[in-house]
């Protein structure tokens, strides 16, 4: 054994090298307070290892970045753990950096002859921040995409070279393939190489100058190995344990463990809840204080001045008072950062639009694995296309945008929000002026239209035009309203329960919808007779359905009943019927121009939007395991009126 | 020499102190090594899992909607019509189209491979995978010599797929099950490991 050692040592001199590495003198003995530098180096080691393996599975292009990260997260063995460790170690590194910096400044370890090493430390800090910034974009999810856009826009306001610099970093005028290839090369190539280089210098200079000892007791002098190594090892393991806990934490909250992966980036769908990583929130908040073109002061000048003062610390610290100034300065900066971070979090927490956007993103993020699994993979045009075509995700947004001014969906606007307007600085809920479509076309809906028309369409009485009510007339004098009022007792009589069920079943069968539980064909046949002849188990209709409504019953060839006096019920409640209805409810097929109050949406919505909206209302989409959104309380009520506009004014993560 | 009596006493004291210090040092070193080792090796575990994913993850295969489901058509694809194949037995190159998944990407109706189809005198069909069993290049059919030649290493096969005497290939061309139903040619498409004398299916 020792012969081999001698042979090797003769050729490499490894023993001297090992001795020098391990038996560095530690004046005053090993201490826990010396571990921070080692934990940082350890974190970097973890990032190199995990980053290298992530590299093997990651694909930097606009249609593959999110998709490959999804594949790592959900399909590859151990992928979520690998990505989780990489993600949370990056965060741990920031915390450790601050601790290391505080220790160096408090102990005055920047003093001569260690100025250079202090400066190298500052450079290393900037490199780590750069790694964090570039890494945030790589998953190409909504938050990374929109938050990083802000960062590169800030780069773009750099004097003189800003626009060119921005184009170079993002690889063109806008985000795309080239942004990812560049960010990835910077994140996985350039910055790590720089970091390794400066870290080697940092450690070499540290070795040259020795440890800045704290309260030296020469009697306790020891060496790096094994006393300090043990403390360093324990500290590193503790850091890793914390990281692993953070990776596992979402599991305890009932979510997928590991780092969060938001919905895929969608350039057409600005994400108002996009925020940078928590340790950049202070900068994000700071920029809110600079109006117009003065943004450059907050984004470049102030951080630049702070860094410059920090770089001067070794000189300032030569005097006793100077050292106190340095310590005080650092603490003021850290306290300022904490306050700004707290303000940013508080404002978001108080901002209902932020929370809605966040909830929407969570809904999309939970939806997308269902869409991918159902298809057996992601289409070539990327996962965002799956979400863009999904009624479950897009339907509520379209409803909130185009329908919720009049209609409600189970009491809310489709997205789970109450519909409100500002009155005297207070948010007041707005009354609906058209039917609640939460159960449109279901058996309950039809039953309610038949026996309780006035309540069913009660919101119509709120509808007014030029100060005159236009809806009340339908409820009081409308033919269907009168029919319903006249037949309510007859239809709800216990003896006619089966008759009513049959009629409802017949109408439900027209839609051809898949979401209605299995259709009872026997009931449908009975219902058809009632629809045509109006003979109930007990009594008859005064006016039959077919006296006003025409219908081509599902599966039959001929038209039944009258036309031109009431909506034609062929395919009633189904996707195609809904599409035609939403496109133009004033045609003769539906209400006719004299009795219709609903705008035609055929021109306003694209064909795809119309299809999505109809499918969502008819529940014709891949079912989701998630719950429908509940009605949210308007949140601004608790915030003082003076703050409310401020919280509202910055919903977009825009640089301006 | 004459100071032998006190010597053991001194050496005992030094022995107790010096043996305690190394023992303590050894223990600290031992724990530093173990704990440090764990910290360093742990991040390698998920990395190695991801690296080994191609071996660890069993391919999740769905039932193929395009493939025949029962009997001799099970797992087979419709690749063409019998009447389009030359009646003189000249093999025809035909692509096999099917849905394909590449890691996360789902590719509907893409070529997943190709076959040579040869019409026999009794109107049955012989199908060969175009992949050369030698090293995986695609084999050409040479009409003048009426034989298959691989453009990479000159593996040669006769029209029945039998390997030539000087062929580097270790086995004959890979024959695939082909069935004619109502004029449609169905092929049970499979790929095989190359370079072996035995025919081993790649799944």
PDB file of C-alpha atoms in Angstrom, chain A residues 8 35 55 71 106 131 182 193 211 237 244 247 253 260 285 293 377 383 387 390 403 424 472 589 601 643:
ATOM      1  CA  UNK A   8       2.495   7.915  -6.776  1.00  0.00           C
ATOM      2  CA  UNK A  35     -18.274  27.223   8.293  1.00  0.00           C
ATOM      3  CA  UNK A  55     -28.487  19.441 -18.500  1.00  0.00           C
ATOM      4  CA  UNK A  71     -40.765  15.517 -18.369  1.00  0.00           C
ATOM      5  CA  UNK A 106     -18.386  42.189  11.159  1.00  0.00           C
ATOM      6  CA  UNK A 131     -26.934  32.434 -12.177  1.00  0.00           C
ATOM      7  CA  UNK A 182     -28.373  32.255 -24.846  1.00  0.00           C
ATOM      8  CA  UNK A 193     -16.821  28.864 -15.581  1.00  0.00           C
ATOM      9  CA  UNK A 211      -8.053  32.669   8.345  1.00  0.00           C
ATOM     10  CA  UNK A 237     -25.131  18.191   5.771  1.00  0.00           C
ATOM     11  CA  UNK A 244     -34.335  18.338   1.199  1.00  0.00           C
ATOM     12  CA  UNK A 247     -38.107  19.983  -1.581  1.00  0.00           C
ATOM     13  CA  UNK A 253     -49.217  20.756   1.717  1.00  0.00           C
ATOM     14  CA  UNK A 260     -42.920  24.607  -8.559  1.00  0.00           C
ATOM     15  CA  UNK A 285     -40.557  46.831  -4.935  1.00  0.00           C
ATOM     16  CA  UNK A 293     -37.702  57.669 -16.934  1.00  0.00           C
ATOM     17  CA  UNK A 377     -47.781  13.388 -24.897  1.00  0.00           C
ATOM     18  CA  UNK A 383     -47.795  22.521 -24.085  1.00  0.00           C
ATOM     19  CA  UNK A 387     -53.953  25.066 -22.566  1.00  0.00           C
ATOM     20  CA  UNK A 390     -58.802  23.768 -23.432  1.00  0.00           C
ATOM     21  CA  UNK A 403     -70.523  37.173 -20.506  1.00  0.00           C
ATOM     22  CA  UNK A 424     -67.699  56.025  -3.677  1.00  0.00           C
ATOM     23  CA  UNK A 472     -89.297  42.720 -16.372  1.00  0.00           C
ATOM     24  CA  UNK A 589     -84.170  30.155 -34.731  1.00  0.00           C
ATOM     25  CA  UNK A 601     -71.101  37.553 -30.288  1.00  0.00           C
ATOM     26  CA  UNK A 643     -53.815  52.100  -0.309  1.00  0.00           C
TER      27      UNK A 643
END
